[in-house]
Short mmCIF file of C-alpha atoms and ligand atoms in Angstrom, two decimals:
data_model
loop_
_atom_site.label_atom_id
_atom_site.label_comp_id
_atom_site.label_asym_id
_atom_site.label_seq_id
_atom_site.Cartn_x
_atom_site.Cartn_y
_atom_site.Cartn_z
CA MET A 13 76.55 155.66 26.90
CA PRO A 14 78.87 153.51 29.16
CA ASP A 15 78.07 150.21 28.96
CA THR A 16 80.83 147.57 30.94
CA ALA A 17 80.49 147.83 34.75
CA ALA A 18 83.53 149.97 35.45
CA GLN A 19 82.19 152.91 33.12
CA LEU A 20 78.08 151.84 35.18
CA ILE A 21 80.13 152.35 38.60
CA ALA A 22 82.34 155.16 37.93
CA VAL A 23 79.10 157.30 36.12
CA GLU A 24 76.85 156.42 39.24
CA ASP A 25 79.95 157.38 41.51
CA ALA A 26 80.34 160.62 40.06
CA HIS A 27 76.34 162.04 39.89
CA GLY A 28 75.13 159.68 42.42
CA ALA A 29 74.72 160.88 46.16
CA HIS A 30 77.56 158.27 48.04
CA ASN A 31 74.68 156.65 50.33
CA TYR A 32 75.70 153.56 49.80
CA HIS A 33 78.82 151.02 49.87
CA PRO A 34 77.44 148.17 46.99
CA LEU A 35 80.08 145.35 46.04
CA PRO A 36 81.61 146.47 43.11
CA VAL A 37 78.47 144.56 40.59
CA VAL A 38 76.57 146.13 38.14
CA LEU A 39 73.16 143.85 38.03
CA SER A 40 71.76 143.92 34.47
CA HIS A 41 68.88 140.73 34.73
CA GLY A 42 67.47 138.07 37.03
CA GLU A 43 65.49 135.04 37.10
CA GLY A 44 64.17 133.63 40.06
CA VAL A 45 67.43 133.44 42.47
CA ARG A 46 69.62 133.69 39.85
CA VAL A 47 71.07 137.66 38.49
CA ARG A 48 73.03 138.42 35.68
CA ASP A 49 75.44 141.17 35.94
CA VAL A 50 76.63 143.10 32.07
CA ASP A 51 79.34 141.43 31.39
CA GLY A 52 77.31 137.91 31.73
CA ARG A 53 78.65 136.92 35.01
CA GLU A 54 75.68 134.91 36.72
CA TYR A 55 75.63 135.18 40.57
CA LEU A 56 73.61 133.09 42.94
CA ASP A 57 71.29 136.70 44.79
CA LEU A 58 71.93 135.29 48.67
CA LEU A 59 69.94 138.67 49.45
CA ALA A 60 67.07 138.82 47.53
CA SER A 61 67.16 142.48 48.32
CA TYR A 62 66.62 142.16 52.17
CA SER A 63 64.00 139.61 51.39
CA ALA A 64 61.86 142.20 49.18
CA VAL A 65 62.73 139.44 47.21
CA ASN A 66 61.21 136.54 48.93
CA PHE A 67 59.33 134.85 45.43
CA GLY A 68 62.39 135.26 43.36
CA HIS A 69 63.19 137.60 40.62
CA ARG A 70 60.24 138.62 39.01
CA HIS A 71 58.40 135.28 39.36
CA PRO A 72 55.92 134.38 36.57
CA ARG A 73 52.64 134.93 38.60
CA LEU A 74 53.79 138.21 39.75
CA VAL A 75 54.54 139.23 36.93
CA ASP A 76 51.56 138.74 35.08
CA ALA A 77 49.56 140.11 37.86
CA ALA A 78 51.35 143.42 37.01
CA ARG A 79 51.04 142.92 33.67
CA ARG A 80 47.20 142.59 33.49
CA GLN A 81 47.50 145.75 35.61
CA LEU A 82 49.17 147.69 33.71
CA ASP A 83 46.64 147.17 30.72
CA ARG A 84 44.16 147.98 32.65
CA LEU A 85 44.93 150.79 35.06
CA THR A 86 47.63 152.27 37.44
CA LEU A 87 47.07 154.88 39.00
CA THR A 88 43.81 156.30 40.25
CA SER A 89 45.12 158.45 43.40
CA ARG A 90 43.11 157.67 46.85
CA ALA A 91 40.38 160.40 45.90
CA PHE A 92 38.20 157.95 44.23
CA HIS A 93 37.80 154.06 44.83
CA ASN A 94 39.56 150.93 42.60
CA ASP A 95 38.72 147.68 41.99
CA GLN A 96 41.95 146.06 43.39
CA LEU A 97 41.87 148.43 46.88
CA GLY A 98 38.81 146.58 48.75
CA PRO A 99 40.09 143.17 48.15
CA PHE A 100 43.95 143.33 48.99
CA CYS A 101 42.31 145.29 51.97
CA ALA A 102 40.13 142.03 52.60
CA GLU A 103 42.47 140.00 51.69
CA LEU A 104 45.33 140.46 53.31
CA ALA A 105 43.73 141.18 56.73
CA ALA A 106 42.46 137.83 56.19
CA LEU A 107 46.48 136.79 56.10
CA ALA A 108 46.83 138.32 58.93
CA GLY A 109 43.78 138.24 61.16
CA MET A 110 42.77 141.05 62.15
CA ASP A 111 40.12 143.07 59.96
CA SER A 112 41.30 145.99 58.45
CA VAL A 113 44.89 147.63 56.32
CA LEU A 114 46.23 150.84 55.73
CA PRO A 115 47.93 151.07 52.26
CA MET A 116 51.21 152.52 52.47
CA ASN A 117 54.52 152.63 49.91
CA THR A 118 57.73 152.05 51.27
CA GLY A 119 58.33 150.36 54.30
CA ALA A 120 59.61 153.54 56.48
CA GLU A 121 55.89 155.04 55.86
CA ALA A 122 53.83 152.11 57.73
CA VAL A 123 56.50 152.62 60.43
CA GLU A 124 55.63 155.85 60.61
CA THR A 125 51.67 155.32 60.27
CA GLY A 126 52.20 152.92 63.20
CA VAL A 127 53.80 155.78 65.02
CA LYS A 128 50.88 157.61 64.51
CA LEU A 129 47.91 155.35 64.64
CA ALA A 130 49.29 154.21 68.04
CA ARG A 131 49.95 158.20 69.30
CA LYS A 132 46.54 158.78 67.89
CA TRP A 133 44.35 155.98 69.75
CA GLY A 134 46.26 157.15 72.67
CA TYR A 135 45.01 160.08 72.87
CA ARG A 136 41.03 159.17 71.07
CA SER A 137 41.41 155.86 73.23
CA ARG A 138 43.10 155.82 76.78
CA GLY A 139 42.46 159.22 77.53
CA VAL A 140 46.36 160.35 77.71
CA PRO A 141 47.07 164.51 77.81
CA ARG A 142 48.13 165.96 74.65
CA ASP A 143 51.43 165.10 73.44
CA GLU A 144 52.02 163.12 76.16
CA ALA A 145 52.35 159.56 74.60
CA ARG A 146 55.33 157.04 74.22
CA ILE A 147 56.34 155.10 72.51
CA ILE A 148 59.00 152.06 73.35
CA VAL A 149 61.48 150.65 70.65
CA PHE A 150 64.72 148.52 71.41
CA ASP A 151 68.47 149.24 71.20
CA ASN A 152 70.12 148.16 67.03
CA ASN A 153 66.42 148.28 65.69
CA PHE A 154 66.07 149.40 62.06
CA HIS A 155 62.64 150.57 60.80
CA GLY A 156 63.73 152.59 58.18
CA ARG A 157 65.35 156.24 57.78
CA THR A 158 63.13 159.24 58.18
CA THR A 159 63.69 161.84 60.64
CA THR A 160 61.08 160.59 63.53
CA ILE A 161 62.10 157.24 62.76
CA VAL A 162 66.12 157.57 63.04
CA SER A 163 65.38 159.77 66.01
CA PHE A 164 64.99 156.49 67.95
CA SER A 165 67.75 154.60 66.01
CA THR A 166 70.54 154.12 68.53
CA ASP A 167 72.86 153.60 64.98
CA PRO A 168 75.24 156.83 65.11
CA ASP A 169 75.64 156.93 61.23
CA ALA A 170 71.78 156.13 60.63
CA ARG A 171 70.76 159.19 62.98
CA GLY A 172 74.13 161.08 63.42
CA ASP A 173 73.85 165.14 62.62
CA TYR A 174 70.00 164.76 61.67
CA GLY A 175 68.84 166.70 64.81
CA PRO A 176 66.96 167.56 65.82
CA TYR A 177 65.29 164.58 67.15
CA THR A 178 61.62 163.67 67.22
CA PRO A 179 61.03 163.00 71.51
CA GLY A 180 58.42 160.11 72.66
CA PHE A 181 60.39 157.05 72.43
CA ASP A 182 61.90 155.61 75.47
CA VAL A 183 65.46 152.98 73.67
CA VAL A 184 65.66 149.28 75.82
CA PRO A 185 68.08 146.53 75.52
CA TYR A 186 66.31 144.12 72.69
CA GLY A 187 64.93 140.83 74.71
CA ASP A 188 65.11 141.87 77.90
CA VAL A 189 61.09 142.03 79.01
CA ASP A 190 61.86 143.68 82.28
CA ALA A 191 63.96 146.63 81.00
CA VAL A 192 60.79 147.49 78.96
CA ALA A 193 58.51 146.59 82.06
CA ALA A 194 61.03 149.48 83.91
CA ALA A 195 60.15 151.71 80.77
CA VAL A 196 55.93 152.28 81.00
CA THR A 197 54.97 155.31 82.13
CA PRO A 198 51.35 156.52 82.30
CA GLY A 199 51.94 158.21 78.45
CA THR A 200 53.62 154.89 76.99
CA VAL A 201 50.89 154.05 74.23
CA ALA A 202 52.56 151.07 72.30
CA VAL A 203 55.96 148.49 72.27
CA LEU A 204 57.45 148.94 68.78
CA VAL A 205 59.64 145.76 67.90
CA GLU A 206 61.05 143.65 65.06
CA PRO A 207 60.31 140.14 65.87
CA ILE A 208 63.88 139.01 64.47
CA GLN A 209 66.26 142.15 64.38
CA GLY A 210 66.73 141.82 60.67
CA GLU A 211 69.78 144.70 60.23
CA ALA A 212 71.40 143.98 63.46
CA GLY A 213 72.56 140.91 62.25
CA VAL A 214 68.99 138.81 61.79
CA VAL A 215 69.05 139.16 65.72
CA ILE A 216 66.75 136.31 67.37
CA PRO A 217 64.76 137.25 71.17
CA PRO A 218 65.44 134.79 74.03
CA ALA A 219 61.78 132.47 73.69
CA ALA A 220 59.93 134.18 76.53
CA PHE A 221 60.36 137.81 74.89
CA LEU A 222 57.38 138.48 72.56
CA SER A 223 54.95 136.62 74.65
CA GLY A 224 56.26 138.88 77.79
CA LEU A 225 55.99 141.53 75.29
CA ARG A 226 52.55 141.10 74.77
CA ASP A 227 51.16 140.20 78.58
CA LEU A 228 52.70 143.40 79.30
CA CYS A 229 51.28 145.29 76.39
CA ASP A 230 47.58 143.52 77.77
CA ARG A 231 48.31 144.78 81.18
CA HIS A 232 48.93 148.64 80.51
CA GLY A 233 46.80 148.98 77.44
CA MET A 234 50.09 149.33 75.07
CA LEU A 235 49.58 148.22 71.45
CA LEU A 236 51.91 145.53 70.85
CA ILE A 237 53.38 146.96 66.41
CA ALA A 238 55.78 144.58 65.46
CA ASP A 239 57.64 145.30 62.27
CA GLU A 240 57.43 142.83 60.03
CA ILE A 241 58.68 144.29 57.08
CA GLN A 242 61.70 142.02 56.78
CA SER A 243 60.42 139.19 58.71
CA GLY A 244 57.22 138.71 57.36
CA LEU A 245 55.66 136.93 54.55
CA GLY A 246 57.57 133.27 54.65
CA ARG A 247 60.97 134.34 55.46
CA THR A 248 60.99 132.47 58.60
CA GLY A 249 58.73 129.67 58.23
CA TYR A 250 55.50 131.25 59.09
CA THR A 251 53.81 134.07 57.21
CA PHE A 252 54.55 135.82 60.38
CA ALA A 253 57.72 135.93 62.81
CA CYS A 254 55.38 136.23 65.58
CA GLU A 255 53.52 133.40 64.64
CA HIS A 256 57.04 131.20 65.52
CA ASP A 257 56.09 132.20 69.94
CA GLY A 258 52.37 132.17 68.93
CA VAL A 259 52.09 136.33 70.25
CA ARG A 260 49.20 137.96 67.95
CA PRO A 261 50.35 141.55 68.20
CA ASP A 262 47.94 144.52 67.29
CA VAL A 263 49.14 146.35 64.49
CA TYR A 264 51.85 144.35 61.77
CA LEU A 265 53.66 147.01 59.63
CA LEU A 266 54.23 145.42 56.17
CA GLY A 267 56.05 145.89 53.32
CA LYS A 268 59.56 144.33 51.19
CA ALA A 269 57.91 141.30 50.10
CA LEU A 270 54.81 142.96 49.75
CA GLY A 271 55.45 144.44 46.40
CA GLY A 272 56.96 140.96 44.64
CA GLY A 273 59.81 142.42 44.08
CA ILE A 274 57.98 144.45 41.47
CA LEU A 275 56.89 148.17 43.09
CA PRO A 276 57.00 149.52 46.60
CA LEU A 277 53.90 148.29 48.98
CA SER A 278 53.31 148.55 52.44
CA ALA A 279 50.55 148.29 54.48
CA VAL A 280 50.28 148.76 58.56
CA VAL A 281 47.56 146.12 59.72
CA ALA A 282 45.11 146.20 62.59
CA ASP A 283 41.37 145.45 63.97
CA ARG A 284 38.58 148.60 63.08
CA ALA A 285 38.66 149.70 66.88
CA VAL A 286 42.52 150.47 67.12
CA MET A 287 42.69 151.49 62.90
CA ASP A 288 39.38 153.57 63.17
CA VAL A 289 41.17 156.65 65.15
CA PHE A 290 41.96 157.25 61.28
CA ARG A 291 39.24 159.97 59.87
CA PRO A 292 39.20 161.31 56.18
CA GLY A 293 42.09 163.75 55.82
CA GLN A 294 44.39 162.22 58.70
CA HIS A 295 46.92 160.38 57.35
CA GLY A 296 47.35 159.34 53.36
CA SER A 297 49.80 159.21 50.51
CA THR A 298 48.67 159.84 46.73
CA PHE A 299 51.02 156.70 45.82
CA GLY A 300 49.15 153.99 48.29
CA GLY A 301 46.71 151.39 47.56
CA ASN A 302 46.96 152.32 43.73
CA PRO A 303 45.73 149.79 41.33
CA LEU A 304 49.11 148.59 40.38
CA ALA A 305 50.67 147.47 43.78
CA CYS A 306 47.56 146.76 45.28
CA ALA A 307 46.76 143.87 42.03
CA VAL A 308 50.59 142.44 42.86
CA GLY A 309 49.97 142.71 46.06
CA ARG A 310 46.96 140.29 46.03
CA GLU A 311 48.79 137.82 43.91
CA VAL A 312 51.39 137.88 47.13
CA VAL A 313 48.40 137.04 49.24
CA ALA A 314 47.14 134.60 47.27
CA MET A 315 50.56 132.85 47.17
CA LEU A 316 50.92 132.78 51.34
CA SER A 317 47.79 132.05 51.18
CA THR A 318 48.33 128.22 50.64
CA GLY A 319 50.88 127.97 53.24
CA GLU A 320 54.04 126.34 50.16
CA TRP A 321 56.32 129.10 50.77
CA GLN A 322 56.45 128.75 54.47
CA ARG A 323 56.83 125.49 54.79
CA ARG A 324 59.64 125.63 51.71
CA ALA A 325 61.44 128.11 54.04
CA ARG A 326 60.81 125.65 57.32
CA GLU A 327 62.48 123.04 55.30
CA LEU A 328 64.98 124.81 53.42
CA GLY A 329 65.71 126.82 55.97
CA ASP A 330 66.61 123.49 57.90
CA ARG A 331 69.24 122.51 55.40
CA LEU A 332 70.51 126.23 55.82
CA ALA A 333 71.21 126.01 59.07
CA ASP A 334 72.79 122.06 58.89
CA ARG A 335 75.24 123.37 56.38
CA LEU A 336 75.87 126.23 58.07
CA SER A 337 77.01 124.64 61.36
CA ARG A 338 79.08 122.58 59.79
CA LEU A 339 81.89 125.83 58.89
CA ASP A 340 84.73 125.93 60.59
CA PRO A 341 84.10 126.52 63.67
CA SER A 342 87.27 128.87 64.49
CA LYS A 343 85.68 131.10 61.75
CA VAL A 344 82.80 131.31 63.14
CA THR A 345 81.71 132.54 66.44
CA GLY A 346 77.60 132.24 66.21
CA LEU A 347 75.33 131.31 64.21
CA ARG A 348 71.64 132.61 64.10
CA THR A 349 68.86 130.62 61.65
CA ARG A 350 65.08 130.91 61.45
CA GLY A 351 64.05 129.83 58.07
CA LEU A 352 65.41 130.39 54.92
CA TRP A 353 67.44 133.73 57.30
CA ALA A 354 70.51 133.36 58.74
CA GLY A 355 73.41 135.54 60.60
CA VAL A 356 76.92 134.34 60.75
CA GLU A 357 78.97 135.97 62.92
CA LEU A 358 82.72 136.10 62.42
CA SER A 359 85.87 135.62 64.76
CA ASP A 360 89.16 137.25 64.69
CA ALA A 361 90.37 134.65 62.04
CA ALA A 362 88.06 134.97 59.64
CA PRO A 363 88.45 138.21 57.52
CA SER A 364 86.28 140.57 57.99
CA ALA A 365 82.27 140.24 56.62
CA ARG A 366 82.79 142.42 53.75
CA GLU A 367 86.28 140.76 52.50
CA VAL A 368 84.03 137.32 52.50
CA CYS A 369 81.27 139.60 50.52
CA GLU A 370 83.59 140.06 48.28
CA THR A 371 85.17 137.01 47.76
CA MET A 372 81.89 135.34 47.53
CA ALA A 373 81.00 137.30 45.16
CA ARG A 374 83.69 136.93 42.47
CA ALA A 375 82.91 133.43 43.14
CA GLY A 376 79.61 134.00 42.02
CA VAL A 377 77.32 134.37 44.89
CA LEU A 378 75.92 137.25 46.77
CA CYS A 379 75.37 138.09 50.24
CA LYS A 380 75.93 141.49 52.41
CA GLU A 381 77.94 142.32 54.94
CA THR A 382 75.48 143.84 58.17
CA HIS A 383 78.24 145.74 60.32
CA HIS A 384 82.02 144.56 59.97
CA THR A 385 81.82 140.44 61.40
CA THR A 386 78.05 139.18 60.35
CA VAL A 387 77.21 137.73 57.35
CA ARG A 388 73.86 138.02 56.41
CA ILE A 389 72.22 134.87 54.19
CA ALA A 390 68.40 135.52 52.93
CA PRO A 391 68.11 133.35 49.20
CA PRO A 392 65.31 134.18 47.85
CA LEU A 393 62.22 130.27 48.67
CA VAL A 394 62.49 129.56 45.69
CA ILE A 395 66.44 128.58 45.68
CA THR A 396 67.36 124.70 46.06
CA PRO A 397 68.64 122.75 48.29
CA GLU A 398 71.61 122.31 45.87
CA GLU A 399 72.02 126.62 45.30
CA ILE A 400 72.05 126.15 49.09
CA ASP A 401 75.00 123.59 48.91
CA HIS A 402 76.67 125.22 46.81
CA ALA A 403 76.30 128.98 48.15
CA VAL A 404 77.23 127.70 51.17
CA ASP A 405 80.36 125.49 49.73
CA VAL A 406 81.61 129.27 48.21
CA LEU A 407 81.57 130.95 52.15
CA SER A 408 82.98 128.23 53.18
CA ASP A 409 86.38 128.86 50.76
CA ALA A 410 85.72 132.65 51.66
CA LEU A 411 86.60 132.11 55.17
CA ARG A 412 89.71 130.52 54.48
C1 LIG B 504 63.64 147.90 54.89
C2 LIG B 504 63.30 147.61 57.16
C3 LIG B 504 61.99 148.93 56.91
C4 LIG B 504 62.33 149.89 56.11
O1 LIG B 504 61.62 150.05 55.00
P1 LIG B 504 62.12 150.61 53.24
O2 LIG B 504 60.34 150.25 52.42
O3 LIG B 504 63.46 150.39 52.84
O4 LIG B 504 61.50 151.98 54.36
C5 LIG B 504 61.62 149.05 58.25
N1 LIG B 504 61.76 147.99 59.19
C6 LIG B 504 62.42 146.70 58.75
C7 LIG B 504 62.35 145.84 59.59
C8 LIG B 504 62.66 146.95 57.85
O5 LIG B 504 64.02 145.90 57.59
#
């Protein structure tokens, strides 16, 4: 068996598909904000698996919930009821202030479910002529990797050579309400938006954007679908990033942190009137709503229901923003932060974002570039103030 980092990377390179470009670090253990590689080196994890590990690696409450459920029942399919599904749906719906939940597994499946829901709702509730439903989406979006989702991506890597593409989507500039208004047609059934664009580099829209979308959707009878798969569940200092703007969407798409960093769990949350367009047999998933995932999801929801994690993200986010604002201005052209989430835009005078991340990894801090010039920072919410300071010091050194 290969066991050194170099051997493990070589075997992955030889036998794994080359659809990722990871930093050359081979992790074997994790606890809280810290991970360890196969050579015993310790790192601060400032990426948190793109927010799937919001509560830190192996949070004891979440591991306990999973363990207890492992000893009882793991998978039933939806041919039968299980005793975790109902409570999970009720508790997550209450957290979101809505009344129904459709559980899936990955984020992309939640987005696909949202697309199907919006189309069916358009035909059944709005009387849109068959096959004429359209959905407005935004440039530089990231909603996942299925054939339909990449059909409305504007990233040439994500989309290239995967055609023929699914029709029915109109792409407009992110942050531009007027462009959305101009793109509305009689068949437009929904606007699908990330309240903050994570993969695009933690891009925060103008203040009136989400509320403008809310107004437009109300005016034209369209569903506002918020993809909070990365922004939701505490990351931004609120349960949902939409709360910053006081906006309640019609549909939340959730994933990543919902699975507690243990397993994939996603969900579509909406009110009954919308959700009930799905009838038996019209949508589903073998693993969706399985008791193991629901048990972990219930614990995630219970943790978020006190508001402590959100408060922590707000307070520590202020500290992170303050430290980052002191970085060398000749190396940093822009800084976007909300809660414990930051996109640091590097200038031409700085090394590339990839080089910065590689230098930081050698110094024991893991984060990930997005595009060539953005370093994205999204630590687990268990990070301490001192660890934030240390991480920013390491970033500062890496910019030299
Ligand atoms: C990660 C992500 C997805 C896709 O989730 P997967 O679990 O990778 O399929 C969708 N939308 C957003 C905003 C994401 O960040």
